[in-house]
Amino acid sequence: MAWGAAMLTRILLALLLTLLAVAAWQFQRAQHLDAMLDIEAEALARMTAHRDAWRERTMSVLEQLGEERRRSRAAERAVVELQEVLAERDADYREIQRRIRQAPAEADGPVAPVLRETLEALP
């Protein structure tokens, strides 16, 4: 029986040592995983901060783009209005030129040459 008890003690001791080794390995592994989790959490925090900064920058650029589009539309409207005004003035000038060309020769009076050239050069 003594031999059986000694054998049982050795088996139990081996089992206990094996359990302690497994527990130590699991503890070390858990510490390593905790360290990796901390590293990943820091990386995530940095990426989130970068994402938030880029989001803010994007929103700012989108606001600027919207403002530039509004300015562009206002400028296009101003150009159209200016073209309408210029077209009206061009029509007025054409009418004046037509009247001058169609006026009878006797309607011409003495005019300074510089004034005549200026009037004739009008668009």
mmCIF file of C-alpha atoms in Angstrom:
data_model
loop_
_atom_site.group_PDB
_atom_site.id
_atom_site.type_symbol
_atom_site.label_atom_id
_atom_site.label_comp_id
_atom_site.label_asym_id
_atom_site.label_seq_id
_atom_site.Cartn_x
_atom_site.Cartn_y
_atom_site.Cartn_z
ATOM 1 C CA MET A 1 0.000 0.000 0.000
ATOM 2 C CA ALA A 2 2.858 2.337 0.730
ATOM 3 C CA TRP A 3 3.954 1.940 -2.818
ATOM 4 C CA GLY A 4 0.424 2.875 -4.029
ATOM 5 C CA ALA A 5 0.250 5.910 -1.730
ATOM 6 C CA ALA A 6 3.692 7.099 -2.903
ATOM 7 C CA MET A 7 2.640 6.662 -6.508
ATOM 8 C CA LEU A 8 -0.597 8.537 -5.883
ATOM 9 C CA THR A 9 1.357 11.328 -4.178
ATOM 10 C CA ARG A 10 3.699 11.576 -7.149
ATOM 11 C CA ILE A 11 0.812 11.654 -9.597
ATOM 12 C CA LEU A 12 -0.958 14.301 -7.558
ATOM 13 C CA LEU A 13 2.255 16.305 -7.253
ATOM 14 C CA ALA A 14 2.831 16.055 -11.046
ATOM 15 C CA LEU A 15 -0.770 17.071 -11.646
ATOM 16 C CA LEU A 16 -0.378 19.994 -9.236
ATOM 17 C CA LEU A 17 2.852 21.129 -10.927
ATOM 18 C CA THR A 18 1.204 20.819 -14.330
ATOM 19 C CA LEU A 19 -1.773 22.880 -13.134
ATOM 20 C CA LEU A 20 0.578 25.513 -11.691
ATOM 21 C CA ALA A 21 2.515 25.679 -14.976
ATOM 22 C CA VAL A 22 -0.726 26.013 -16.957
ATOM 23 C CA ALA A 23 -1.985 28.684 -14.548
ATOM 24 C CA ALA A 24 1.304 30.616 -14.823
ATOM 25 C CA TRP A 25 1.186 30.367 -18.611
ATOM 26 C CA GLN A 26 -2.462 31.545 -18.659
ATOM 27 C CA PHE A 27 -1.579 34.436 -16.332
ATOM 28 C CA GLN A 28 1.304 35.487 -18.585
ATOM 29 C CA ARG A 29 -0.921 35.154 -21.648
ATOM 30 C CA ALA A 30 -3.640 37.264 -20.002
ATOM 31 C CA GLN A 31 -1.085 39.962 -19.184
ATOM 32 C CA HIS A 32 0.147 39.926 -22.766
ATOM 33 C CA LEU A 33 -3.419 40.183 -24.071
ATOM 34 C CA ASP A 34 -4.118 43.070 -21.668
ATOM 35 C CA ALA A 35 -1.021 44.872 -22.962
ATOM 36 C CA MET A 36 -2.114 44.255 -26.561
ATOM 37 C CA LEU A 37 -5.603 45.515 -25.718
ATOM 38 C CA ASP A 38 -4.116 48.714 -24.247
ATOM 39 C CA ILE A 39 -2.009 49.235 -27.387
ATOM 40 C CA GLU A 40 -5.032 48.705 -29.636
ATOM 41 C CA ALA A 41 -7.172 51.013 -27.481
ATOM 42 C CA GLU A 42 -4.545 53.764 -27.825
ATOM 43 C CA ALA A 43 -4.396 53.218 -31.577
ATOM 44 C CA LEU A 44 -8.177 53.383 -31.774
ATOM 45 C CA ALA A 45 -8.199 56.613 -29.771
ATOM 46 C CA ARG A 46 -5.616 58.140 -32.135
ATOM 47 C CA MET A 47 -7.527 57.013 -35.206
ATOM 48 C CA THR A 48 -10.770 58.361 -33.757
ATOM 49 C CA ALA A 49 -9.119 61.711 -33.054
ATOM 50 C CA HIS A 50 -7.732 61.804 -36.614
ATOM 51 C CA ARG A 51 -11.121 60.839 -38.012
ATOM 52 C CA ASP A 52 -12.821 63.584 -36.007
ATOM 53 C CA ALA A 53 -10.257 66.145 -37.169
ATOM 54 C CA TRP A 54 -10.729 65.117 -40.790
ATOM 55 C CA ARG A 55 -14.508 65.189 -40.362
ATOM 56 C CA GLU A 56 -14.294 68.758 -39.033
ATOM 57 C CA ARG A 57 -12.013 69.736 -41.917
ATOM 58 C CA THR A 58 -14.385 68.120 -44.410
ATOM 59 C CA MET A 59 -17.373 69.946 -42.955
ATOM 60 C CA SER A 60 -15.452 73.222 -43.139
ATOM 61 C CA VAL A 61 -14.517 72.608 -46.768
ATOM 62 C CA LEU A 62 -18.122 71.659 -47.586
ATOM 63 C CA GLU A 63 -19.326 74.915 -46.030
ATOM 64 C CA GLN A 64 -16.758 76.842 -48.071
ATOM 65 C CA LEU A 65 -17.844 74.982 -51.186
ATOM 66 C CA GLY A 66 -21.476 75.865 -50.512
ATOM 67 C CA GLU A 67 -20.561 79.519 -50.041
ATOM 68 C CA GLU A 68 -18.499 79.505 -53.254
ATOM 69 C CA ARG A 69 -21.418 77.935 -55.132
ATOM 70 C CA ARG A 70 -23.732 80.658 -53.825
ATOM 71 C CA ARG A 71 -21.228 83.314 -54.896
ATOM 72 C CA SER A 72 -20.847 81.662 -58.285
ATOM 73 C CA ARG A 73 -24.619 81.630 -58.851
ATOM 74 C CA ALA A 74 -24.827 85.299 -57.792
ATOM 75 C CA ALA A 75 -21.980 86.151 -60.181
ATOM 76 C CA GLU A 76 -23.699 84.272 -63.017
ATOM 77 C CA ARG A 77 -26.919 86.208 -62.355
ATOM 78 C CA ALA A 78 -24.943 89.472 -62.324
ATOM 79 C CA VAL A 79 -23.313 88.571 -65.653
ATOM 80 C CA VAL A 80 -26.716 87.831 -67.208
ATOM 81 C CA GLU A 81 -28.084 91.148 -65.919
ATOM 82 C CA LEU A 82 -25.028 92.999 -67.232
ATOM 83 C CA GLN A 83 -25.401 91.319 -70.611
ATOM 84 C CA GLU A 84 -29.039 92.433 -70.719
ATOM 85 C CA VAL A 85 -28.052 96.017 -69.885
ATOM 86 C CA LEU A 86 -25.285 95.940 -72.498
ATOM 87 C CA ALA A 87 -27.697 94.531 -75.068
ATOM 88 C CA GLU A 88 -30.141 97.384 -74.329
ATOM 89 C CA ARG A 89 -27.372 99.970 -74.644
ATOM 90 C CA ASP A 90 -26.139 98.340 -77.834
ATOM 91 C CA ALA A 91 -29.645 98.602 -79.250
ATOM 92 C CA ASP A 92 -29.741 102.279 -78.247
ATOM 93 C CA TYR A 93 -26.365 102.931 -79.895
ATOM 94 C CA ARG A 94 -27.455 101.103 -83.040
ATOM 95 C CA GLU A 95 -30.579 103.232 -83.187
ATOM 96 C CA ILE A 96 -28.489 106.411 -82.817
ATOM 97 C CA GLN A 97 -26.086 105.217 -85.522
ATOM 98 C CA ARG A 98 -29.013 104.386 -87.827
ATOM 99 C CA ARG A 99 -30.518 107.833 -87.324
ATOM 100 C CA ILE A 100 -27.162 109.519 -88.018
ATOM 101 C CA ARG A 101 -26.641 107.502 -91.203
ATOM 102 C CA GLN A 102 -30.171 108.097 -92.439
ATOM 103 C CA ALA A 103 -30.200 111.813 -91.687
ATOM 104 C CA PRO A 104 -30.291 113.975 -94.793
ATOM 105 C CA ALA A 105 -27.107 115.758 -95.787
ATOM 106 C CA GLU A 106 -28.691 119.144 -95.164
ATOM 107 C CA ALA A 107 -29.151 118.170 -91.483
ATOM 108 C CA ASP A 108 -25.371 118.197 -91.098
ATOM 109 C CA GLY A 109 -23.972 121.419 -89.831
ATOM 110 C CA PRO A 110 -20.473 122.550 -89.154
ATOM 111 C CA VAL A 111 -18.981 120.219 -86.537
ATOM 112 C CA ALA A 112 -15.482 120.132 -85.209
ATOM 113 C CA PRO A 113 -13.543 117.281 -86.859
ATOM 114 C CA VAL A 114 -12.600 115.768 -83.489
ATOM 115 C CA LEU A 115 -16.245 115.665 -82.380
ATOM 116 C CA ARG A 116 -17.311 114.178 -85.720
ATOM 117 C CA GLU A 117 -14.651 111.456 -85.519
ATOM 118 C CA THR A 118 -15.627 110.689 -81.932
ATOM 119 C CA LEU A 119 -19.303 110.417 -82.761
ATOM 120 C CA GLU A 120 -18.604 108.231 -85.774
ATOM 121 C CA ALA A 121 -16.324 105.976 -83.694
ATOM 122 C CA LEU A 122 -19.037 105.222 -81.163
ATOM 123 C CA PRO A 123 -19.989 101.572 -81.179
#
